[in-house]
mmCIF file of C-alpha atoms in Angstrom:
data_model
loop_
_atom_site.group_PDB
_atom_site.id
_atom_site.type_symbol
_atom_site.label_atom_id
_atom_site.label_comp_id
_atom_site.label_asym_id
_atom_site.label_seq_id
_atom_site.Cartn_x
_atom_site.Cartn_y
_atom_site.Cartn_z
ATOM 1 C CA MET A 277 -2.863 -28.016 -19.435
ATOM 2 C CA LEU A 278 -5.916 -26.197 -20.783
ATOM 3 C CA ALA A 279 -7.141 -29.470 -22.252
ATOM 4 C CA ASP A 280 -6.417 -31.633 -19.193
ATOM 5 C CA PRO A 281 -9.735 -32.727 -17.605
ATOM 6 C CA GLU A 282 -8.030 -33.321 -14.251
ATOM 7 C CA LEU A 283 -7.051 -29.659 -13.878
ATOM 8 C CA THR A 284 -9.010 -26.541 -12.982
ATOM 9 C CA THR A 285 -7.382 -23.760 -15.002
ATOM 10 C CA VAL A 286 -7.713 -20.291 -13.532
ATOM 11 C CA VAL A 287 -6.393 -17.082 -15.089
ATOM 12 C CA GLN A 288 -5.947 -13.563 -13.778
ATOM 13 C CA VAL A 289 -5.322 -10.511 -15.952
ATOM 14 C CA ALA A 290 -3.508 -7.350 -14.846
ATOM 15 C CA PRO A 291 -4.999 -3.937 -15.677
ATOM 16 C CA ALA A 292 -2.013 -2.873 -17.807
ATOM 17 C CA VAL A 293 -2.481 -5.940 -20.021
ATOM 18 C CA ARG A 294 -5.986 -4.812 -20.884
ATOM 19 C CA SER A 295 -4.654 -1.382 -21.837
ATOM 20 C CA ALA A 296 -2.288 -2.799 -24.489
ATOM 21 C CA TRP A 297 -3.173 -6.278 -25.804
ATOM 22 C CA ALA A 298 -5.562 -4.996 -28.481
ATOM 23 C CA GLU A 299 -2.824 -2.907 -30.138
ATOM 24 C CA TYR A 300 -1.706 -6.053 -31.985
ATOM 25 C CA PHE A 301 -5.139 -6.536 -33.520
ATOM 26 C CA GLY A 302 -5.899 -2.946 -34.402
ATOM 27 C CA LEU A 303 -8.936 -2.832 -32.129
ATOM 28 C CA THR A 304 -10.244 0.454 -30.827
ATOM 29 C CA PRO A 305 -10.658 0.939 -27.054
ATOM 30 C CA GLU A 306 -14.405 0.618 -27.601
ATOM 31 C CA GLN A 307 -13.899 -2.771 -29.274
ATOM 32 C CA ALA A 308 -11.246 -4.048 -26.867
ATOM 33 C CA THR A 309 -13.366 -4.139 -23.738
ATOM 34 C CA PRO A 310 -12.458 -6.284 -20.713
ATOM 35 C CA GLY A 311 -15.469 -8.412 -21.613
ATOM 36 C CA VAL A 312 -14.037 -9.186 -25.052
ATOM 37 C CA LEU A 313 -10.749 -10.294 -23.494
ATOM 38 C CA ALA A 314 -12.592 -12.437 -20.927
ATOM 39 C CA SER A 315 -14.464 -14.118 -23.769
ATOM 40 C CA ALA A 316 -11.217 -14.734 -25.663
ATOM 41 C CA LEU A 317 -9.608 -16.312 -22.603
ATOM 42 C CA ARG A 318 -12.527 -18.689 -22.200
ATOM 43 C CA GLN A 319 -12.269 -19.614 -25.875
ATOM 44 C CA LEU A 320 -8.608 -20.447 -25.239
ATOM 45 C CA GLY A 321 -9.786 -22.939 -22.638
ATOM 46 C CA PHE A 322 -9.477 -21.206 -19.265
ATOM 47 C CA GLN A 323 -12.301 -22.294 -16.996
ATOM 48 C CA TYR A 324 -12.289 -19.297 -14.668
ATOM 49 C CA VAL A 325 -11.271 -15.730 -15.490
ATOM 50 C CA PHE A 326 -10.425 -13.461 -12.573
ATOM 51 C CA ASP A 327 -9.453 -9.799 -12.460
ATOM 52 C CA THR A 328 -6.179 -8.670 -10.853
ATOM 53 C CA ASN A 329 -7.958 -5.363 -10.213
ATOM 54 C CA PHE A 330 -9.844 -7.235 -7.475
ATOM 55 C CA SER A 331 -6.627 -8.049 -5.639
ATOM 56 C CA ALA A 332 -5.380 -4.504 -6.263
ATOM 57 C CA ASP A 333 -8.285 -3.546 -4.009
ATOM 58 C CA LEU A 334 -7.078 -6.130 -1.483
ATOM 59 C CA THR A 335 -3.590 -4.628 -1.699
ATOM 60 C CA ILE A 336 -4.947 -1.178 -0.944
ATOM 61 C CA MET A 337 -6.963 -2.460 2.003
ATOM 62 C CA GLU A 338 -3.867 -4.040 3.516
ATOM 63 C CA GLU A 339 -1.302 -1.442 2.473
ATOM 64 C CA GLY A 340 -3.581 1.401 3.536
ATOM 65 C CA ALA A 341 -3.959 -0.196 6.959
ATOM 66 C CA GLU A 342 -0.202 -0.753 7.199
ATOM 67 C CA ILE A 343 0.595 2.851 6.247
ATOM 68 C CA LEU A 344 -2.007 4.165 8.674
ATOM 69 C CA ASN A 345 -0.574 2.001 11.451
ATOM 70 C CA ARG A 346 2.997 3.142 10.844
ATOM 71 C CA LEU A 347 2.075 6.822 10.545
ATOM 72 C CA THR A 348 -0.067 6.713 13.699
ATOM 73 C CA ARG A 349 2.757 5.123 15.656
ATOM 74 C CA TYR A 350 5.198 7.655 14.210
ATOM 75 C CA MET A 351 2.929 10.577 15.161
ATOM 76 C CA ASN A 352 2.679 9.147 18.684
ATOM 77 C CA GLY A 353 6.455 9.195 19.073
ATOM 78 C CA ASP A 354 7.328 5.565 18.343
ATOM 79 C CA LYS A 355 10.984 5.769 17.277
ATOM 80 C CA SER A 356 11.054 2.154 16.069
ATOM 81 C CA VAL A 357 8.859 2.920 13.045
ATOM 82 C CA ARG A 358 10.734 2.479 9.765
ATOM 83 C CA LEU A 359 10.104 5.372 7.392
ATOM 84 C CA PRO A 360 9.764 5.968 4.513
ATOM 85 C CA ILE A 361 7.346 3.166 3.694
ATOM 86 C CA LEU A 362 8.306 1.615 0.339
ATOM 87 C CA THR A 363 5.585 0.097 -1.846
ATOM 88 C CA SER A 364 5.861 -3.602 -2.693
ATOM 89 C CA CYS A 365 3.744 -4.108 -5.844
ATOM 90 C CA CYS A 366 6.665 -4.067 -8.319
ATOM 91 C CA PRO A 367 8.952 -7.119 -7.884
ATOM 92 C CA ALA A 368 11.816 -5.538 -9.850
ATOM 93 C CA TRP A 369 11.767 -2.541 -7.495
ATOM 94 C CA VAL A 370 11.637 -4.820 -4.437
ATOM 95 C CA LYS A 371 14.645 -6.789 -5.718
ATOM 96 C CA PHE A 372 16.439 -3.511 -6.453
ATOM 97 C CA VAL A 373 15.988 -2.335 -2.848
ATOM 98 C CA VAL A 374 17.002 -5.671 -1.331
ATOM 99 C CA ASP A 375 20.118 -5.919 -3.534
ATOM 100 C CA GLN A 376 21.199 -2.271 -3.742
ATOM 101 C CA TYR A 377 19.893 -0.754 -0.490
ATOM 102 C CA PRO A 378 19.659 -3.646 1.989
ATOM 103 C CA ASP A 379 19.509 -1.245 4.952
ATOM 104 C CA TYR A 380 16.050 -0.266 3.710
ATOM 105 C CA LYS A 381 14.590 -3.723 3.081
ATOM 106 C CA ASP A 382 12.606 -3.544 6.328
ATOM 107 C CA ASN A 383 10.991 -0.347 5.035
ATOM 108 C CA ILE A 384 9.287 -2.309 2.249
ATOM 109 C CA SER A 385 5.579 -2.891 2.792
ATOM 110 C CA THR A 386 4.886 -6.435 3.915
ATOM 111 C CA CYS A 387 1.966 -6.655 1.473
ATOM 112 C CA ARG A 388 2.190 -9.131 -1.372
ATOM 113 C CA SER A 389 1.735 -7.794 -4.874
ATOM 114 C CA PRO A 390 -1.781 -7.959 -6.368
ATOM 115 C CA GLN A 391 -0.660 -10.986 -8.407
ATOM 116 C CA GLY A 392 0.564 -12.722 -5.263
ATOM 117 C CA MET A 393 -2.551 -11.911 -3.280
ATOM 118 C CA LEU A 394 -5.022 -13.123 -5.885
ATOM 119 C CA SER A 395 -3.131 -16.349 -6.533
ATOM 120 C CA ALA A 396 -2.914 -17.155 -2.822
ATOM 121 C CA VAL A 397 -6.585 -16.361 -2.254
ATOM 122 C CA ALA A 398 -7.754 -18.284 -5.341
ATOM 123 C CA LYS A 399 -5.719 -21.360 -4.385
ATOM 124 C CA GLU A 400 -7.240 -21.172 -0.886
ATOM 125 C CA TRP A 401 -10.713 -20.848 -2.447
ATOM 126 C CA TYR A 402 -10.223 -24.051 -4.435
ATOM 127 C CA ARG A 403 -8.918 -25.980 -1.431
ATOM 128 C CA ASP A 404 -12.580 -26.425 -0.555
ATOM 129 C CA PRO A 405 -13.298 -30.014 -1.719
ATOM 130 C CA GLU A 406 -16.681 -29.017 -3.188
ATOM 131 C CA ARG A 407 -15.100 -26.324 -5.343
ATOM 132 C CA ALA A 408 -12.050 -28.412 -6.245
ATOM 133 C CA GLU A 409 -14.179 -31.367 -7.436
ATOM 134 C CA GLY A 410 -11.136 -33.616 -7.114
ATOM 135 C CA LYS A 411 -9.067 -31.535 -9.544
ATOM 136 C CA ARG A 412 -5.760 -29.735 -9.090
ATOM 137 C CA THR A 413 -5.933 -25.959 -9.496
ATOM 138 C CA VAL A 414 -3.490 -24.301 -11.891
ATOM 139 C CA MET A 415 -3.133 -20.535 -11.566
ATOM 140 C CA VAL A 416 -1.947 -18.602 -14.628
ATOM 141 C CA SER A 417 -1.445 -14.835 -14.701
ATOM 142 C CA PHE A 418 -1.116 -12.531 -17.677
ATOM 143 C CA MET A 419 1.140 -9.655 -16.741
ATOM 144 C CA PRO A 420 2.756 -6.693 -18.542
ATOM 145 C CA CYS A 421 5.971 -7.562 -16.749
ATOM 146 C CA THR A 422 8.820 -10.045 -17.149
ATOM 147 C CA ALA A 423 9.875 -9.591 -13.499
ATOM 148 C CA LYS A 424 6.614 -11.226 -12.447
ATOM 149 C CA LYS A 425 8.067 -14.495 -13.766
ATOM 150 C CA MET A 426 10.799 -14.124 -11.145
ATOM 151 C CA GLU A 427 8.393 -13.097 -8.408
ATOM 152 C CA ILE A 428 6.451 -16.373 -8.413
ATOM 153 C CA LYS A 429 9.627 -18.337 -7.636
ATOM 154 C CA ARG A 430 10.460 -16.345 -4.502
ATOM 155 C CA PRO A 431 10.030 -18.360 -1.278
ATOM 156 C CA ASN A 432 7.442 -15.886 -0.012
ATOM 157 C CA SER A 433 5.265 -16.579 -3.075
ATOM 158 C CA PHE A 434 4.430 -20.003 -1.659
ATOM 159 C CA THR A 435 1.595 -20.851 0.754
ATOM 160 C CA LYS A 436 1.590 -24.106 2.695
ATOM 161 C CA GLY A 437 4.557 -25.197 0.574
ATOM 162 C CA GLU A 438 2.615 -24.725 -2.664
ATOM 163 C CA GLN A 439 3.600 -22.218 -5.332
ATOM 164 C CA ASP A 440 0.703 -19.755 -5.540
ATOM 165 C CA THR A 441 1.097 -18.665 -9.175
ATOM 166 C CA ASP A 442 2.019 -21.569 -11.418
ATOM 167 C CA HIS A 443 2.760 -19.677 -14.632
ATOM 168 C CA VAL A 444 3.222 -16.063 -15.705
ATOM 169 C CA LEU A 445 2.759 -15.071 -19.343
ATOM 170 C CA THR A 446 3.285 -11.600 -20.749
ATOM 171 C CA THR A 447 0.986 -9.524 -22.918
ATOM 172 C CA THR A 448 2.973 -10.471 -26.011
ATOM 173 C CA GLU A 449 2.680 -14.162 -25.119
ATOM 174 C CA LEU A 450 -1.073 -13.734 -24.664
ATOM 175 C CA VAL A 451 -1.269 -12.263 -28.159
ATOM 176 C CA ARG A 452 0.619 -15.268 -29.595
ATOM 177 C CA MET A 453 -1.881 -17.611 -27.939
ATOM 178 C CA ILE A 454 -4.830 -15.682 -29.361
ATOM 179 C CA LYS A 455 -3.273 -15.618 -32.828
ATOM 180 C CA SER A 456 -2.456 -19.324 -32.807
ATOM 181 C CA ALA A 457 -6.023 -20.131 -31.747
ATOM 182 C CA GLY A 458 -7.409 -18.132 -34.679
ATOM 183 C CA ILE A 459 -9.867 -16.224 -32.521
ATOM 184 C CA ASP A 460 -12.072 -13.876 -34.505
ATOM 185 C CA PHE A 461 -13.064 -10.661 -32.753
ATOM 186 C CA ALA A 462 -15.591 -9.612 -35.389
ATOM 187 C CA ASN A 463 -18.507 -11.351 -33.704
ATOM 188 C CA MET A 464 -17.085 -11.711 -30.222
ATOM 189 C CA GLU A 465 -19.567 -11.460 -27.369
ATOM 190 C CA CYS A 466 -18.616 -9.714 -24.136
ATOM 191 C CA GLU A 467 -18.411 -11.829 -20.997
ATOM 192 C CA GLU A 468 -17.791 -10.782 -17.423
ATOM 193 C CA PRO A 469 -14.966 -12.054 -15.171
ATOM 194 C CA ASP A 470 -15.996 -14.720 -12.707
ATOM 195 C CA ILE A 471 -17.291 -14.045 -9.221
ATOM 196 C CA PRO A 472 -16.107 -13.660 -6.494
ATOM 197 C CA PHE A 473 -12.792 -12.302 -7.813
ATOM 198 C CA GLY A 474 -14.044 -10.279 -10.747
ATOM 199 C CA MET A 475 -15.263 -6.998 -9.280
ATOM 200 C CA ALA A 476 -13.007 -4.007 -8.640
ATOM 201 C CA SER A 477 -13.150 -0.354 -7.659
ATOM 202 C CA GLY A 478 -11.805 2.474 -9.763
ATOM 203 C CA GLY A 479 -8.814 2.595 -7.414
ATOM 204 C CA GLY A 480 -7.905 -0.958 -8.381
ATOM 205 C CA LYS A 481 -8.076 -0.168 -12.092
ATOM 206 C CA ILE A 482 -5.405 2.586 -12.035
ATOM 207 C CA PHE A 483 -2.651 0.393 -10.547
ATOM 208 C CA GLY A 484 -0.980 -0.013 -13.925
ATOM 209 C CA VAL A 485 0.100 3.615 -14.306
ATOM 210 C CA THR A 486 2.777 5.370 -12.264
ATOM 211 C CA GLY A 487 1.193 7.001 -9.213
ATOM 212 C CA GLY A 488 -1.848 4.734 -9.384
ATOM 213 C CA VAL A 489 -0.968 2.803 -6.237
ATOM 214 C CA THR A 490 -0.449 5.997 -4.259
ATOM 215 C CA GLU A 491 -3.652 7.563 -5.560
ATOM 216 C CA ALA A 492 -5.632 4.483 -4.558
ATOM 217 C CA VAL A 493 -4.012 4.526 -1.092
ATOM 218 C CA LEU A 494 -4.904 8.201 -0.635
ATOM 219 C CA ARG A 495 -8.490 7.422 -1.599
ATOM 220 C CA ARG A 496 -8.527 4.621 0.954
ATOM 221 C CA LEU A 497 -7.202 6.869 3.738
ATOM 222 C CA SER A 498 -9.749 9.581 3.014
ATOM 223 C CA PRO A 499 -13.010 9.318 5.009
ATOM 224 C CA ASP A 500 -14.731 11.360 2.292
ATOM 225 C CA HIS A 501 -16.250 9.556 -0.694
ATOM 226 C CA THR A 502 -17.382 12.561 -2.725
ATOM 227 C CA LYS A 503 -16.441 13.264 -6.334
ATOM 228 C CA GLU A 504 -14.840 16.534 -5.245
ATOM 229 C CA THR A 505 -12.484 14.704 -2.880
ATOM 230 C CA MET A 506 -11.578 12.141 -5.534
ATOM 231 C CA ARG A 507 -10.782 14.980 -7.936
ATOM 232 C CA GLU A 508 -8.651 16.778 -5.325
ATOM 233 C CA ILE A 509 -6.630 13.596 -4.774
ATOM 234 C CA ALA A 510 -6.145 13.161 -8.537
ATOM 235 C CA GLU A 511 -4.880 16.738 -8.796
ATOM 236 C CA CYS A 512 -2.549 16.689 -5.770
ATOM 237 C CA GLY A 513 0.491 15.891 -7.924
ATOM 238 C CA VAL A 514 0.199 12.096 -8.085
ATOM 239 C CA ARG A 515 -0.579 11.949 -11.827
ATOM 240 C CA GLY A 516 1.644 12.707 -14.803
ATOM 241 C CA ASP A 517 4.630 11.274 -16.673
ATOM 242 C CA ASP A 518 7.429 12.895 -14.672
ATOM 243 C CA GLY A 519 9.998 10.327 -13.573
ATOM 244 C CA ILE A 520 10.075 11.778 -10.048
ATOM 245 C CA LYS A 521 7.034 13.442 -8.479
ATOM 246 C CA GLU A 522 7.110 14.961 -4.993
ATOM 247 C CA PHE A 523 4.129 16.339 -3.125
ATOM 248 C CA SER A 524 2.471 16.335 0.276
ATOM 249 C CA VAL A 525 -1.105 15.763 1.415
ATOM 250 C CA PRO A 526 -2.719 16.759 4.733
ATOM 251 C CA TYR A 527 -3.753 13.942 7.024
ATOM 252 C CA LYS A 528 -4.955 14.249 10.621
ATOM 253 C CA GLY A 529 -2.952 17.351 11.394
ATOM 254 C CA MET A 530 0.247 16.348 9.605
ATOM 255 C CA GLU A 531 1.578 16.613 6.081
ATOM 256 C CA ILE A 532 2.293 13.221 4.491
ATOM 257 C CA LYS A 533 5.326 13.652 2.266
ATOM 258 C CA VAL A 534 5.105 11.444 -0.813
ATOM 259 C CA CYS A 535 7.477 10.594 -3.645
ATOM 260 C CA VAL A 536 6.360 8.709 -6.765
ATOM 261 C CA ALA A 537 9.108 7.519 -9.111
ATOM 262 C CA SER A 538 9.165 5.367 -12.228
ATOM 263 C CA GLY A 539 12.283 3.895 -13.805
ATOM 264 C CA LEU A 540 15.083 2.439 -11.692
ATOM 265 C CA ALA A 541 17.484 5.260 -12.600
ATOM 266 C CA ASN A 542 15.033 7.657 -10.994
ATOM 267 C CA ALA A 543 14.555 5.248 -8.097
ATOM 268 C CA ARG A 544 18.303 5.308 -7.466
ATOM 269 C CA THR A 545 18.278 9.100 -7.441
ATOM 270 C CA VAL A 546 15.479 9.086 -4.876
ATOM 271 C CA MET A 547 17.095 6.452 -2.658
ATOM 272 C CA GLU A 548 20.474 8.206 -2.729
ATOM 273 C CA ARG A 549 18.804 11.428 -1.601
ATOM 274 C CA VAL A 550 17.037 9.587 1.222
ATOM 275 C CA LYS A 551 20.212 7.742 2.210
ATOM 276 C CA ASN A 552 22.222 10.968 2.307
ATOM 277 C CA GLY A 553 19.600 12.842 4.288
ATOM 278 C CA GLU A 554 18.825 15.191 1.408
ATOM 279 C CA ALA A 555 15.141 14.247 1.255
ATOM 280 C CA GLU A 556 12.569 13.029 3.747
ATOM 281 C CA TYR A 557 9.407 11.162 2.801
ATOM 282 C CA HIS A 558 6.742 9.134 4.550
ATOM 283 C CA LEU A 559 5.801 7.090 1.473
ATOM 284 C CA ILE A 560 7.702 6.193 -1.697
ATOM 285 C CA GLU A 561 6.062 4.448 -4.656
ATOM 286 C CA VAL A 562 8.317 3.091 -7.378
ATOM 287 C CA MET A 563 7.611 1.233 -10.602
ATOM 288 C CA ALA A 564 10.751 -0.145 -12.248
ATOM 289 C CA CYS A 565 9.480 0.743 -15.730
ATOM 290 C CA ARG A 566 9.093 4.345 -16.831
ATOM 291 C CA ARG A 567 5.438 5.402 -16.706
ATOM 292 C CA GLY A 568 4.594 2.251 -14.774
ATOM 293 C CA CYS A 569 3.265 -1.161 -15.747
ATOM 294 C CA ILE A 570 1.668 0.153 -18.933
ATOM 295 C CA MET A 571 5.236 0.213 -20.303
ATOM 296 C CA GLY A 572 6.327 -3.092 -18.772
ATOM 297 C CA GLY A 573 8.862 -5.393 -20.389
ATOM 298 C CA GLY A 574 6.156 -7.770 -21.590
ATOM 299 C CA GLN A 575 4.057 -5.125 -23.335
ATOM 300 C CA PRO A 576 3.943 -4.440 -27.096
ATOM 301 C CA VAL A 577 7.044 -2.590 -28.293
ATOM 302 C CA ARG A 578 7.355 0.459 -30.549
ATOM 303 C CA ALA A 579 5.104 2.429 -28.256
ATOM 304 C CA GLY A 580 5.396 6.088 -29.172
ATOM 305 C CA ASP A 581 4.227 9.006 -27.061
ATOM 306 C CA ARG A 582 0.703 8.719 -28.431
ATOM 307 C CA THR A 583 0.493 5.034 -27.547
ATOM 308 C CA LYS A 584 1.916 5.607 -24.075
ATOM 309 C CA ALA A 585 -0.632 8.330 -23.425
ATOM 310 C CA ALA A 586 -3.436 6.129 -24.777
ATOM 311 C CA ARG A 587 -2.533 3.277 -22.412
ATOM 312 C CA ALA A 588 -2.596 5.583 -19.389
ATOM 313 C CA LYS A 589 -5.801 7.218 -20.584
ATOM 314 C CA GLY A 590 -7.397 3.800 -20.965
ATOM 315 C CA LEU A 591 -6.857 3.027 -17.274
ATOM 316 C CA TYR A 592 -8.070 6.442 -16.136
ATOM 317 C CA ASN A 593 -11.114 6.109 -18.387
ATOM 318 C CA ALA A 594 -11.883 2.733 -16.811
ATOM 319 C CA ASP A 595 -11.705 4.418 -13.408
ATOM 320 C CA ASN A 596 -14.007 7.208 -14.590
ATOM 321 C CA THR A 597 -16.724 4.728 -15.527
ATOM 322 C CA MET A 598 -16.770 3.100 -12.093
ATOM 323 C CA LEU A 599 -19.371 4.047 -9.520
ATOM 324 C CA ILE A 600 -17.188 2.491 -6.829
ATOM 325 C CA LYS A 601 -14.011 4.561 -6.471
ATOM 326 C CA LYS A 602 -12.487 3.251 -3.252
ATOM 327 C CA SER A 603 -11.268 -0.208 -2.358
ATOM 328 C CA ASP A 604 -13.147 -0.200 0.938
ATOM 329 C CA GLU A 605 -16.394 0.240 -1.018
ATOM 330 C CA ASN A 606 -15.963 -3.006 -2.997
ATOM 331 C CA PRO A 607 -18.669 -5.323 -1.601
ATOM 332 C CA MET A 608 -16.894 -8.468 -2.824
ATOM 333 C CA VAL A 609 -13.729 -7.479 -0.962
ATOM 334 C CA LEU A 610 -15.670 -6.754 2.225
ATOM 335 C CA GLU A 611 -17.493 -10.081 1.937
ATOM 336 C CA LEU A 612 -14.181 -11.904 1.475
ATOM 337 C CA TYR A 613 -12.848 -10.418 4.722
ATOM 338 C CA GLN A 614 -15.899 -11.746 6.550
ATOM 339 C CA GLY A 615 -15.566 -15.178 4.973
ATOM 340 C CA LEU A 616 -12.550 -16.869 3.396
ATOM 341 C CA LEU A 617 -9.973 -14.363 4.677
ATOM 342 C CA LYS A 618 -11.125 -14.268 8.283
ATOM 343 C CA GLY A 619 -8.114 -15.145 10.429
ATOM 344 C CA LYS A 620 -5.973 -15.764 7.330
ATOM 345 C CA GLU A 621 -5.235 -12.180 6.268
ATOM 346 C CA HIS A 622 -1.560 -12.240 7.179
ATOM 347 C CA LYS A 623 -0.915 -15.721 5.804
ATOM 348 C CA LEU A 624 -2.481 -15.045 2.391
ATOM 349 C CA LEU A 625 -1.892 -11.329 1.859
ATOM 350 C CA HIS A 626 1.506 -10.565 3.395
ATOM 351 C CA ASN A 627 5.144 -11.582 2.944
ATOM 352 C CA GLU A 628 7.139 -13.060 5.776
ATOM 353 C CA PHE A 629 10.502 -12.030 4.348
ATOM 354 C CA TYR A 630 12.309 -10.849 1.208
#
């Protein structure tokens, strides 16, 4: 497909992939920059390289608005509001809820995952005849997760009858491609992801670690953009390796009760407590893999404690280097809402059903 002149091959790369792929090649974090990976992907033959961090920002824009809407209605006495709100970025967690706790499936956020959002938006972008140039667009995503292969086959991962993501490959499969191509990193030049889907905030970059989605949402809900506020959010209890984290944050006169869990055994514990009335939350974030996507089923194996910590640190370091910390500060995202997405937000960014 990469060699087919009648196809436009587009690739997106998840943040957790960038935190782990270089382990196979013995590259240091300084050597294994996102620009090096973008260059390698172009050498493999991909014509356009996009960043899933961009659609993580889209996810936060939509999920933040959804959470704000539900909480506002709840605070105003609307008894029809379904709480707690359950995050929808992890397809294994979504399937777990639908299969094991069907009474709570309507609590799941309607937002598509970042993979789903970017694929739908990119396919819509290339429906423009001038951009398509008579070619069919093929969307490939590199993910740390084997469940993402299942996600793209779900009926709600189709737009206008077309499958949004055509192929999902894992980090280990990416490494095999790079090895088989004989790419040499010694003299590799750094290249940037393509515009318009290549720019992300720091909030988008931390999606791959447990608590990252919640932290980005809390940044989005905060009207304050100062470093002090960002630090307070980071230290509210959202970070760390604990399988179950519980904390609350003040918001417009109320305390938002939050639970962040990673690993489905921990998710079951949380859901049983909610089901039995032993715990009450407004928001629950779950990643099916312990420690989040950095330890996904498609990542390099034999990851000891030092490696696990290094992967998480890599994402937080990427966030630290960003001047833009909040999704609503990303100019490319704001421009997209005024252009391609106008009037199509629900169709391209949300699920109709599970």
